[in-house]
PDB file of C-alpha atoms and ligand atoms in Angstrom:
ATOM      1  CA  MET M   1      10.690 -33.245  11.793  1.00 61.00           C
ATOM      2  CA  GLN M   2      10.252 -30.080   9.925  1.00 74.00           C
ATOM      3  CA  THR M   3       9.089 -26.905  11.734  1.00 82.00           C
ATOM      4  CA  PRO M   4       5.285 -26.341  10.500  1.00 95.00           C
ATOM      5  CA  TYR M   5       5.488 -23.135   8.413  1.00 98.00           C
ATOM      6  CA  VAL M   6       3.674 -20.388  10.069  1.00 98.00           C
ATOM      7  CA  GLY M   7       3.472 -16.771   8.304  1.00 98.00           C
ATOM      8  CA  ARG M   8       1.558 -13.719   8.693  1.00 98.00           C
ATOM      9  CA  PHE M   9       0.086 -10.036   7.423  1.00 98.00           C
ATOM     10  CA  ALA M  10       1.215  -7.154  10.098  1.00 98.00           C
ATOM     11  CA  PRO M  11      -0.515  -4.064   8.968  1.00 97.00           C
ATOM     12  CA  SER M  12      -0.177  -0.444  10.506  1.00 96.00           C
ATOM     13  CA  PRO M  13      -3.614   0.447  10.960  1.00 96.00           C
ATOM     14  CA  SER M  14      -2.936   3.905   9.784  1.00 93.00           C
ATOM     15  CA  GLY M  15      -5.815   3.849   7.112  1.00 92.00           C
ATOM     16  CA  PRO M  16      -7.709   1.424   4.974  1.00 93.00           C
ATOM     17  CA  LEU M  17      -6.296  -1.399   2.859  1.00 95.00           C
ATOM     18  CA  HIS M  18      -4.861  -0.063  -0.733  1.00 95.00           C
ATOM     19  CA  PHE M  19      -3.662  -2.418  -3.404  1.00 96.00           C
ATOM     20  CA  GLY M  20      -0.140  -2.342  -2.186  1.00 96.00           C
ATOM     21  CA  SER M  21      -1.371  -3.636   0.758  1.00 96.00           C
ATOM     22  CA  LEU M  22      -3.357  -6.182  -1.190  1.00 98.00           C
ATOM     23  CA  VAL M  23      -0.366  -7.058  -2.613  1.00 98.00           C
ATOM     24  CA  ALA M  24       1.661  -7.981   0.394  1.00 98.00           C
ATOM     25  CA  ALA M  25      -1.536  -9.605   2.034  1.00 98.00           C
ATOM     26  CA  LEU M  26      -1.896 -12.011  -0.634  1.00 98.00           C
ATOM     27  CA  GLY M  27       1.644 -12.837  -1.293  1.00 98.00           C
ATOM     28  CA  SER M  28       1.717 -13.703   2.222  1.00 98.00           C
ATOM     29  CA  TYR M  29      -1.137 -15.684   2.324  1.00 98.00           C
ATOM     30  CA  LEU M  30      -0.696 -17.560  -1.206  1.00 98.00           C
ATOM     31  CA  ARG M  31       3.037 -18.321   0.382  1.00 98.00           C
ATOM     32  CA  ALA M  32       1.726 -19.635   3.862  1.00 98.00           C
ATOM     33  CA  ARG M  33      -1.524 -21.710   2.369  1.00 98.00           C
ATOM     34  CA  SER M  34       0.503 -23.185  -0.786  1.00 98.00           C
ATOM     35  CA  GLN M  35       2.969 -24.435   2.347  1.00 97.00           C
ATOM     36  CA  GLY M  36       0.162 -25.924   3.744  1.00 97.00           C
ATOM     37  CA  GLY M  37       1.052 -23.394   6.467  1.00 98.00           C
ATOM     38  CA  LYS M  38      -0.646 -21.020   9.229  1.00 98.00           C
ATOM     39  CA  TRP M  39      -1.488 -17.388   8.030  1.00 98.00           C
ATOM     40  CA  LEU M  40      -1.963 -14.826  10.835  1.00 98.00           C
ATOM     41  CA  VAL M  41      -2.721 -11.245  11.375  1.00 98.00           C
ATOM     42  CA  ARG M  42      -1.504  -9.026  13.530  1.00 98.00           C
ATOM     43  CA  ILE M  43      -2.260  -5.246  14.087  1.00 98.00           C
ATOM     44  CA  GLU M  44       0.808  -3.026  14.551  1.00 98.00           C
ATOM     45  CA  ASP M  45      -1.018  -0.186  16.340  1.00 98.00           C
ATOM     46  CA  ILE M  46       1.144   1.028  18.757  1.00 97.00           C
ATOM     47  CA  ASP M  47       1.789   4.245  16.956  1.00 95.00           C
ATOM     48  CA  PRO M  48      -1.578   6.197  17.549  1.00 93.00           C
ATOM     49  CA  PRO M  49      -0.769   9.755  16.050  1.00 93.00           C
ATOM     50  CA  ARG M  50      -0.460   7.726  12.737  1.00 92.00           C
ATOM     51  CA  GLU M  51      -3.645   5.714  13.068  1.00 94.00           C
ATOM     52  CA  THR M  52      -7.234   6.526  11.884  1.00 92.00           C
ATOM     53  CA  ALA M  53     -10.379   5.722  13.967  1.00 90.00           C
ATOM     54  CA  ASP M  54     -11.708   2.174  12.892  1.00 94.00           C
ATOM     55  CA  ALA M  55      -8.756   1.572  10.357  1.00 95.00           C
ATOM     56  CA  ALA M  56      -7.900  -1.726  12.067  1.00 97.00           C
ATOM     57  CA  ASN M  57     -11.710  -2.913  11.987  1.00 97.00           C
ATOM     58  CA  LYS M  58     -11.555  -1.704   8.138  1.00 96.00           C
ATOM     59  CA  ILE M  59      -8.720  -3.700   7.390  1.00 97.00           C
ATOM     60  CA  LEU M  60     -10.001  -6.807   8.814  1.00 98.00           C
ATOM     61  CA  HIS M  61     -13.205  -6.330   6.966  1.00 97.00           C
ATOM     62  CA  THR M  62     -11.495  -6.102   3.787  1.00 98.00           C
ATOM     63  CA  LEU M  63      -9.310  -8.893   4.650  1.00 98.00           C
ATOM     64  CA  THR M  64     -12.809 -11.042   5.186  1.00 98.00           C
ATOM     65  CA  ALA M  65     -14.414  -9.433   1.735  1.00 97.00           C
ATOM     66  CA  TYR M  66     -11.315 -10.795  -0.311  1.00 98.00           C
ATOM     67  CA  GLY M  67     -11.275 -13.895   1.700  1.00 97.00           C
ATOM     68  CA  LEU M  68      -8.244 -13.634   3.565  1.00 98.00           C
ATOM     69  CA  GLU M  69      -9.047 -15.894   6.259  1.00 98.00           C
ATOM     70  CA  TRP M  70      -6.632 -15.763   9.027  1.00 98.00           C
ATOM     71  CA  ASP M  71      -5.713 -18.418  11.869  1.00 98.00           C
ATOM     72  CA  GLU M  72      -6.150 -17.866  15.171  1.00 98.00           C
ATOM     73  CA  GLU M  73      -7.077 -14.417  17.032  1.00 98.00           C
ATOM     74  CA  ILE M  74      -5.556 -11.736  15.604  1.00 98.00           C
ATOM     75  CA  LEU M  75      -2.509 -10.260  18.100  1.00 98.00           C
ATOM     76  CA  TYR M  76      -2.799  -6.530  18.857  1.00 98.00           C
ATOM     77  CA  GLN M  77       0.483  -4.930  19.265  1.00 98.00           C
ATOM     78  CA  SER M  78      -1.289  -2.519  21.463  1.00 98.00           C
ATOM     79  CA  HIS M  79      -2.131  -5.384  23.979  1.00 98.00           C
ATOM     80  CA  ARG M  80       1.909  -6.036  24.057  1.00 98.00           C
ATOM     81  CA  VAL M  81       3.321  -3.198  25.775  1.00 98.00           C
ATOM     82  CA  ASP M  82       3.731  -4.859  29.271  1.00 98.00           C
ATOM     83  CA  ALA M  83       5.953  -7.580  27.283  1.00 98.00           C
ATOM     84  CA  TYR M  84       8.093  -4.645  25.487  1.00 98.00           C
ATOM     85  CA  GLN M  85       8.724  -2.609  28.726  1.00 98.00           C
ATOM     86  CA  ASP M  86       9.859  -5.835  30.446  1.00 98.00           C
ATOM     87  CA  LYS M  87      12.549  -6.668  27.726  1.00 98.00           C
ATOM     88  CA  ILE M  88      13.635  -2.700  27.752  1.00 98.00           C
ATOM     89  CA  ASN M  89      14.175  -2.948  31.772  1.00 98.00           C
ATOM     90  CA  GLN M  90      15.732  -6.247  31.308  1.00 98.00           C
ATOM     91  CA  LEU M  91      17.904  -4.931  28.653  1.00 98.00           C
ATOM     92  CA  LEU M  92      18.643  -1.413  30.599  1.00 97.00           C
ATOM     93  CA  THR M  93      19.591  -3.848  33.856  1.00 97.00           C
ATOM     94  CA  GLN M  94      21.864  -5.646  32.219  1.00 97.00           C
ATOM     95  CA  ASP M  95      23.232  -2.898  30.303  1.00 96.00           C
ATOM     96  CA  LYS M  96      22.461  -3.917  26.905  1.00 97.00           C
ATOM     97  CA  ALA M  97      20.667  -1.328  25.815  1.00 98.00           C
ATOM     98  CA  TYR M  98      21.620   2.661  27.020  1.00 98.00           C
ATOM     99  CA  TYR M  99      19.202   5.885  27.197  1.00 98.00           C
ATOM    100  CA  CYS M 100      20.309   8.721  24.761  1.00 97.00           C
ATOM    101  CA  GLN M 101      19.338  12.331  24.602  1.00 95.00           C
ATOM    102  CA  CYS M 102      21.491  13.714  21.212  1.00 96.00           C
ATOM    103  CA  SER M 103      19.225  15.505  19.143  1.00 94.00           C
ATOM    104  CA  ARG M 104      18.827  14.986  15.261  1.00 93.00           C
ATOM    105  CA  LYS M 105      21.137  17.807  15.249  1.00 96.00           C
ATOM    106  CA  GLN M 106      23.803  15.877  16.436  1.00 96.00           C
ATOM    107  CA  ILE M 107      23.610  12.546  14.827  1.00 95.00           C
ATOM    108  CA  GLN M 108      23.772  15.010  11.720  1.00 95.00           C
ATOM    109  CA  ALA M 109      26.672  16.385  12.610  1.00 95.00           C
ATOM    110  CA  MET M 110      27.771  12.860  13.422  1.00 94.00           C
ATOM    111  CA  GLY M 111      27.600  11.898  10.001  1.00 92.00           C
ATOM    112  CA  GLY M 112      23.658  11.142   9.836  1.00 92.00           C
ATOM    113  CA  SER M 113      24.626   7.629  11.381  1.00 93.00           C
ATOM    114  CA  TYR M 114      25.103   7.398  15.725  1.00 96.00           C
ATOM    115  CA  ASP M 115      28.282   7.234  17.252  1.00 95.00           C
ATOM    116  CA  GLY M 116      27.312   5.485  20.307  1.00 95.00           C
ATOM    117  CA  ARG M 117      28.203   8.501  22.265  1.00 96.00           C
ATOM    118  CA  CYS M 118      25.706   7.960  25.403  1.00 96.00           C
ATOM    119  CA  GLY M 119      26.643   4.333  25.672  1.00 95.00           C
ATOM    120  CA  ARG M 120      30.118   5.337  26.480  1.00 95.00           C
ATOM    121  CA  LEU M 121      29.684   7.820  29.194  1.00 94.00           C
ATOM    122  CA  LYS M 122      30.651   6.749  32.735  1.00 91.00           C
ATOM    123  CA  THR M 123      27.022   8.536  33.944  1.00 90.00           C
ATOM    124  CA  PRO M 124      24.500   7.892  31.324  1.00 86.00           C
ATOM    125  CA  PRO M 125      21.458   9.864  31.050  1.00 89.00           C
ATOM    126  CA  ARG M 126      18.462   8.465  32.506  1.00 92.00           C
ATOM    127  CA  LYS M 127      15.989   9.302  30.500  1.00 94.00           C
ATOM    128  CA  GLY M 128      15.099   9.869  26.829  1.00 96.00           C
ATOM    129  CA  ALA M 129      15.361   7.436  23.857  1.00 98.00           C
ATOM    130  CA  ILE M 130      16.607   3.901  24.347  1.00 98.00           C
ATOM    131  CA  ARG M 131      19.395   2.547  22.131  1.00 98.00           C
ATOM    132  CA  ILE M 132      20.497  -1.155  21.607  1.00 98.00           C
ATOM    133  CA  ARG M 133      23.975  -1.993  21.913  1.00 98.00           C
ATOM    134  CA  ASN M 134      24.483  -3.719  18.507  1.00 97.00           C
ATOM    135  CA  SER M 135      27.340  -5.684  19.347  1.00 95.00           C
ATOM    136  CA  ILE M 136      26.129  -8.181  16.322  1.00 93.00           C
ATOM    137  CA  ALA M 137      25.455  -5.717  13.972  1.00 93.00           C
ATOM    138  CA  ILE M 138      24.429  -8.029  10.902  1.00 96.00           C
ATOM    139  CA  ASP M 139      24.920  -6.247   7.822  1.00 96.00           C
ATOM    140  CA  HIS M 140      23.536  -9.120   5.293  1.00 97.00           C
ATOM    141  CA  PHE M 141      21.309 -11.883   4.936  1.00 97.00           C
ATOM    142  CA  GLN M 142      19.914 -14.263   2.003  1.00 98.00           C
ATOM    143  CA  ASP M 143      16.245 -13.342   1.117  1.00 98.00           C
ATOM    144  CA  GLN M 144      13.744 -16.247   0.045  1.00 98.00           C
ATOM    145  CA  HIS M 145      13.030 -14.431  -3.010  1.00 97.00           C
ATOM    146  CA  MET M 146      15.533 -11.798  -3.836  1.00 97.00           C
ATOM    147  CA  GLY M 147      18.970 -13.676  -3.058  1.00 97.00           C
ATOM    148  CA  LYS M 148      21.609 -12.112  -0.727  1.00 97.00           C
ATOM    149  CA  ILE M 149      21.073  -8.465   0.813  1.00 97.00           C
ATOM    150  CA  SER M 150      23.546  -6.241   2.678  1.00 96.00           C
ATOM    151  CA  THR M 151      23.173  -3.188   3.748  1.00 94.00           C
ATOM    152  CA  ASP M 152      25.696  -0.203   4.572  1.00 91.00           C
ATOM    153  CA  THR M 153      27.949  -1.459   7.546  1.00 90.00           C
ATOM    154  CA  THR M 154      27.659   1.668   9.142  1.00 91.00           C
ATOM    155  CA  PHE M 155      23.766   1.577   9.225  1.00 90.00           C
ATOM    156  CA  ALA M 156      24.061  -1.893  10.303  1.00 91.00           C
ATOM    157  CA  GLY M 157      26.250  -1.377  12.944  1.00 92.00           C
ATOM    158  CA  GLU M 158      24.439   1.850  14.713  1.00 96.00           C
ATOM    159  CA  ASP M 159      23.148   1.152  17.960  1.00 98.00           C
ATOM    160  CA  PHE M 160      19.428   1.825  17.002  1.00 97.00           C
ATOM    161  CA  ILE M 161      16.464   2.919  18.988  1.00 98.00           C
ATOM    162  CA  ILE M 162      14.265   0.532  20.357  1.00 98.00           C
ATOM    163  CA  LYS M 163      11.853   2.956  22.327  1.00 98.00           C
ATOM    164  CA  ARG M 164      11.340   6.292  21.512  1.00 97.00           C
ATOM    165  CA  SER M 165      11.904   9.795  23.363  1.00 96.00           C
ATOM    166  CA  ASP M 166       8.152  10.101  22.961  1.00 96.00           C
ATOM    167  CA  GLY M 167       7.634   6.822  25.146  1.00 97.00           C
ATOM    168  CA  LEU M 168       6.738   4.922  22.222  1.00 98.00           C
ATOM    169  CA  TYR M 169       8.299   1.513  21.249  1.00 98.00           C
ATOM    170  CA  ALA M 170       9.901   1.489  18.289  1.00 98.00           C
ATOM    171  CA  TYR M 171       8.980  -0.687  15.221  1.00 98.00           C
ATOM    172  CA  GLN M 172      12.225  -2.760  15.250  1.00 98.00           C
ATOM    173  CA  LEU M 173      11.721  -4.017  18.620  1.00 98.00           C
ATOM    174  CA  ALA M 174       7.916  -4.706  18.833  1.00 98.00           C
ATOM    175  CA  VAL M 175       8.315  -6.741  15.183  1.00 98.00           C
ATOM    176  CA  VAL M 176      11.039  -9.149  16.514  1.00 98.00           C
ATOM    177  CA  MET M 177       9.395  -9.707  19.598  1.00 98.00           C
ATOM    178  CA  ASP M 178       6.171 -10.565  18.281  1.00 98.00           C
ATOM    179  CA  ASP M 179       7.629 -12.815  15.284  1.00 98.00           C
ATOM    180  CA  ALA M 180       9.165 -14.765  17.750  1.00 98.00           C
ATOM    181  CA  TYR M 181       6.195 -14.688  20.287  1.00 98.00           C
ATOM    182  CA  GLN M 182       4.139 -16.096  17.678  1.00 98.00           C
ATOM    183  CA  GLY M 183       6.527 -18.359  16.083  1.00 98.00           C
ATOM    184  CA  ILE M 184       6.699 -17.174  12.795  1.00 98.00           C
ATOM    185  CA  THR M 185       8.901 -19.135  10.423  1.00 98.00           C
ATOM    186  CA  GLU M 186       9.111 -16.801   7.263  1.00 98.00           C
ATOM    187  CA  VAL M 187       8.357 -13.145   6.946  1.00 98.00           C
ATOM    188  CA  VAL M 188       6.776 -12.014   3.696  1.00 98.00           C
ATOM    189  CA  ARG M 189       6.483  -8.609   2.842  1.00 98.00           C
ATOM    190  CA  GLY M 190       6.878  -5.623   0.627  1.00 97.00           C
ATOM    191  CA  CYS M 191      10.529  -4.840  -0.465  1.00 96.00           C
ATOM    192  CA  ASP M 192      10.370  -1.122   1.292  1.00 94.00           C
ATOM    193  CA  LEU M 193      11.381  -3.391   4.394  1.00 95.00           C
ATOM    194  CA  LEU M 194      14.307  -4.669   2.966  1.00 94.00           C
ATOM    195  CA  ASN M 195      16.884  -2.557   4.724  1.00 91.00           C
ATOM    196  CA  PRO M 196      15.237  -2.840   8.179  1.00 94.00           C
ATOM    197  CA  THR M 197      15.530  -6.657   7.992  1.00 97.00           C
ATOM    198  CA  CYS M 198      19.266  -6.476   9.088  1.00 96.00           C
ATOM    199  CA  ARG M 199      18.403  -4.766  12.057  1.00 97.00           C
ATOM    200  CA  GLN M 200      15.666  -7.170  13.265  1.00 98.00           C
ATOM    201  CA  ALA M 201      18.041 -10.302  12.147  1.00 98.00           C
ATOM    202  CA  SER M 202      20.588  -8.216  14.926  1.00 97.00           C
ATOM    203  CA  LEU M 203      18.048  -8.278  17.434  1.00 98.00           C
ATOM    204  CA  PHE M 204      17.051 -11.904  16.993  1.00 98.00           C
ATOM    205  CA  ASN M 205      20.260 -12.463  17.721  1.00 98.00           C
ATOM    206  CA  LEU M 206      20.984 -10.422  20.652  1.00 98.00           C
ATOM    207  CA  PHE M 207      17.685 -11.822  22.044  1.00 98.00           C
ATOM    208  CA  GLU M 208      18.845 -15.271  21.132  1.00 98.00           C
ATOM    209  CA  TYR M 209      15.278 -15.910  19.464  1.00 98.00           C
ATOM    210  CA  PRO M 210      15.028 -18.319  16.599  1.00 97.00           C
ATOM    211  CA  THR M 211      15.514 -16.274  13.357  1.00 98.00           C
ATOM    212  CA  PRO M 212      12.795 -16.708  10.780  1.00 98.00           C
ATOM    213  CA  LEU M 213      13.171 -16.612   7.053  1.00 98.00           C
ATOM    214  CA  TRP M 214      12.753 -13.743   5.355  1.00 98.00           C
ATOM    215  CA  LEU M 215      10.721 -13.085   1.790  1.00 98.00           C
ATOM    216  CA  HIS M 216      10.332  -9.554   0.114  1.00 98.00           C
ATOM    217  CA  LEU M 217       7.920  -8.872  -2.676  1.00 98.00           C
ATOM    218  CA  PRO M 218       7.891  -6.231  -5.294  1.00 97.00           C
ATOM    219  CA  LEU M 219       6.484  -2.973  -3.481  1.00 95.00           C
ATOM    220  CA  VAL M 220       3.862  -1.126  -5.747  1.00 94.00           C
ATOM    221  CA  CYS M 221       5.071   2.301  -6.403  1.00 93.00           C
ATOM    222  CA  HIS M 222       3.016   5.397  -8.533  1.00 90.00           C
ATOM    223  CA  ALA M 223       6.437   6.610  -9.589  1.00 90.00           C
ATOM    224  CA  PRO M 224      10.377   5.511  -9.019  1.00 90.00           C
ATOM    225  CA  GLY M 225      10.605   5.482  -5.376  1.00 90.00           C
ATOM    226  CA  MET M 226       7.196   6.347  -4.394  1.00 91.00           C
ATOM    227  CA  LYS M 227       5.107   3.707  -2.865  1.00 91.00           C
ATOM    228  CA  LEU M 228       1.715   3.743  -3.015  1.00 90.00           C
ATOM    229  CA  SER M 229       0.471   4.652   0.406  1.00 86.00           C
ATOM    230  CA  LYS M 230      -2.310   5.664   2.573  1.00 74.00           C
ATOM    231  CA  GLN M 231      -0.295   9.084   2.965  1.00 74.00           C
ATOM    232  CA  ASN M 232      -0.146   9.786  -1.082  1.00 77.00           C
ATOM    233  CA  HIS M 233      -4.037   8.769  -1.104  1.00 70.00           C
ATOM    234  CA  ALA M 234      -3.826   5.814  -2.658  1.00 85.00           C
ATOM    235  CA  GLN M 235      -7.558   4.323  -3.354  1.00 91.00           C
ATOM    236  CA  ALA M 236      -8.978   2.098  -0.806  1.00 94.00           C
ATOM    237  CA  LEU M 237     -10.022  -1.571  -1.844  1.00 96.00           C
ATOM    238  CA  ASP M 238     -13.157  -2.056  -3.555  1.00 94.00           C
ATOM    239  CA  THR M 239     -14.815  -4.569  -0.425  1.00 95.00           C
ATOM    240  CA  ARG M 240     -18.064  -5.255  -2.744  1.00 94.00           C
ATOM    241  CA  GLN M 241     -16.279  -6.424  -5.806  1.00 92.00           C
ATOM    242  CA  PRO M 242     -12.898  -7.991  -4.741  1.00 97.00           C
ATOM    243  CA  GLN M 243     -12.538  -9.952  -7.688  1.00 97.00           C
ATOM    244  CA  SER M 244     -10.692  -7.653 -10.404  1.00 96.00           C
ATOM    245  CA  SER M 245      -8.559  -6.126  -7.418  1.00 97.00           C
ATOM    246  CA  LEU M 246      -7.485 -10.029  -6.928  1.00 98.00           C
ATOM    247  CA  ASN M 247      -6.691 -10.735 -10.583  1.00 98.00           C
ATOM    248  CA  ALA M 248      -4.897  -7.096 -10.308  1.00 97.00           C
ATOM    249  CA  ALA M 249      -2.790  -8.353  -7.398  1.00 98.00           C
ATOM    250  CA  LEU M 250      -2.130 -12.041  -8.569  1.00 98.00           C
ATOM    251  CA  ALA M 251      -0.830 -10.495 -11.972  1.00 97.00           C
ATOM    252  CA  PHE M 252       1.347  -7.837 -10.226  1.00 97.00           C
ATOM    253  CA  LEU M 253       2.585 -11.377  -8.416  1.00 98.00           C
ATOM    254  CA  GLY M 254       3.366 -12.765 -12.069  1.00 98.00           C
ATOM    255  CA  GLN M 255       0.650 -15.309 -11.017  1.00 98.00           C
ATOM    256  CA  PRO M 256      -1.969 -16.228 -13.576  1.00 97.00           C
ATOM    257  CA  MET M 257      -5.228 -14.964 -13.027  1.00 94.00           C
ATOM    258  CA  ILE M 258      -7.958 -16.718 -12.075  1.00 97.00           C
ATOM    259  CA  GLN M 259     -11.372 -17.376 -13.788  1.00 96.00           C
ATOM    260  CA  LYS M 260     -13.897 -14.885 -11.654  1.00 95.00           C
ATOM    261  CA  HIS M 261     -15.717 -16.380  -9.510  1.00 96.00           C
ATOM    262  CA  THR M 262     -19.081 -14.501  -7.551  1.00 96.00           C
ATOM    263  CA  ASP M 263     -17.213 -16.968  -4.225  1.00 97.00           C
ATOM    264  CA  ILE M 264     -14.025 -14.892  -3.790  1.00 97.00           C
ATOM    265  CA  ARG M 265     -12.663 -17.800  -1.402  1.00 97.00           C
ATOM    266  CA  ILE M 266     -12.914 -20.354  -4.863  1.00 97.00           C
ATOM    267  CA  MET M 267     -10.880 -18.252  -6.625  1.00 98.00           C
ATOM    268  CA  LEU M 268      -8.332 -17.977  -3.953  1.00 98.00           C
ATOM    269  CA  ALA M 269      -7.968 -21.462  -3.552  1.00 98.00           C
ATOM    270  CA  GLN M 270      -7.316 -21.869  -7.110  1.00 98.00           C
ATOM    271  CA  ALA M 271      -4.723 -19.077  -6.686  1.00 98.00           C
ATOM    272  CA  VAL M 272      -3.193 -21.020  -3.677  1.00 98.00           C
ATOM    273  CA  ILE M 273      -3.151 -24.389  -6.197  1.00 98.00           C
ATOM    274  CA  GLN M 274      -1.206 -22.153  -8.734  1.00 97.00           C
ATOM    275  CA  PHE M 275       1.051 -20.437  -6.253  1.00 98.00           C
ATOM    276  CA  ASP M 276       4.552 -20.102  -8.021  1.00 98.00           C
ATOM    277  CA  LEU M 277       7.019 -17.929  -6.121  1.00 98.00           C
ATOM    278  CA  LYS M 278       9.670 -18.371  -8.855  1.00 97.00           C
ATOM    279  CA  ALA M 279       7.200 -16.388 -11.059  1.00 98.00           C
ATOM    280  CA  ILE M 280       7.183 -13.481  -9.143  1.00 98.00           C
ATOM    281  CA  PRO M 281       9.500 -10.728 -10.162  1.00 97.00           C
ATOM    282  CA  LYS M 282      12.653 -10.094  -8.617  1.00 96.00           C
ATOM    283  CA  HIS M 283      12.250  -5.900  -9.134  1.00 91.00           C
ATOM    284  CA  ALA M 284      12.687  -3.958  -5.970  1.00 93.00           C
ATOM    285  CA  GLU M 285       9.733  -1.913  -7.083  1.00 93.00           C
ATOM    286  CA  ILE M 286       7.434  -1.796 -10.093  1.00 94.00           C
ATOM    287  CA  ILE M 287       5.566   1.098 -11.357  1.00 92.00           C
ATOM    288  CA  LEU M 288       1.938   1.001 -11.709  1.00 87.00           C
ATOM    289  CA  SER M 289       0.662   2.051 -15.099  1.00 76.00           C
ATOM    290  CA  ASN M 290      -2.883   3.643 -14.718  1.00 62.00           C
TER     291      ASN M 290
HETATM  292  N1  LIG O   1       3.132  -2.613  10.070  1.00 58.69           N
HETATM  293  C1  LIG O   1       4.099  -2.643   8.868  1.00 58.69           C
HETATM  294  C2  LIG O   1       3.563  -1.777   7.658  1.00 58.69           C
HETATM  295  O1  LIG O   1       2.700  -1.640   7.882  1.00 58.69           O
HETATM  296  C3  LIG O   1       4.803  -3.961   8.011  1.00 58.69           C
HETATM  297  C4  LIG O   1       5.782  -4.471   9.431  1.00 58.69           C
HETATM  298  C5  LIG O   1       5.950  -6.061   8.490  1.00 58.69           C
HETATM  299  O2  LIG O   1       5.209  -6.384   7.988  1.00 58.69           O
HETATM  300  O3  LIG O   1       7.343  -6.471   9.165  1.00 58.69           O
HETATM  301  O4  LIG O   1       4.329  -1.251   6.931  1.00 58.69           O
END
């Protein structure tokens, strides 16, 4: 029997949702619902310095206004730190991870990619950042939409950080542990995360978790290489009149527009019926003209 589809949307609460995040949320929602699957929401709130007050609630309010109704309870990564720490302790005990105190400057002098030197020390440091021994070093994967994606082998082979020296857990660790914890079968998100996916694939292998499929969507950009983001003041989505933005996001994803209806859920249901993965443009980024 085939495993039932479980997808997710995993925003970081660093500001309100904008058009770029709507595209990612909608794309993952349509894909999950068109497979008769579940769609979960996870709030990736493990980087307090980058978070803004009440952003998580605003994000959830916006999803609701757009009719993007999730299944199950929301998972907050801030509630998962004990699990992350247990995993780190286990990895350290098994010598599958190690502390590193090398500075950015030192890493630059190594050519920009960490050469694993602290992991070879007889008496390694006992504090600092924590790096995984990346013995699997996956350098490519098959994206469900973009095809074969390869990354630079040096980047792929690096012993990367799983806990930062400031004590915060790295995105790579948390995302892999939580995709596994929530039983995600396919990760749908923007192409800005294509490159880190190989690292995530390595962690899934190292931790012996079932590896999900990955499907990356074109990224909404305002100029070449410049994704629309909270940092460059992308406009927050209008929650009172979601119909036009919903149609704009559908058009961005190459999907037919839907006749406007006051009940957004009726529009979404139609979008699910019409969803065609092959119609999504295969560009890593698309520049919005306004
Ligand atoms: N939290 C990440 C972000 O908002 C997305 C992580 C993911 O989808 O894997 O950019």
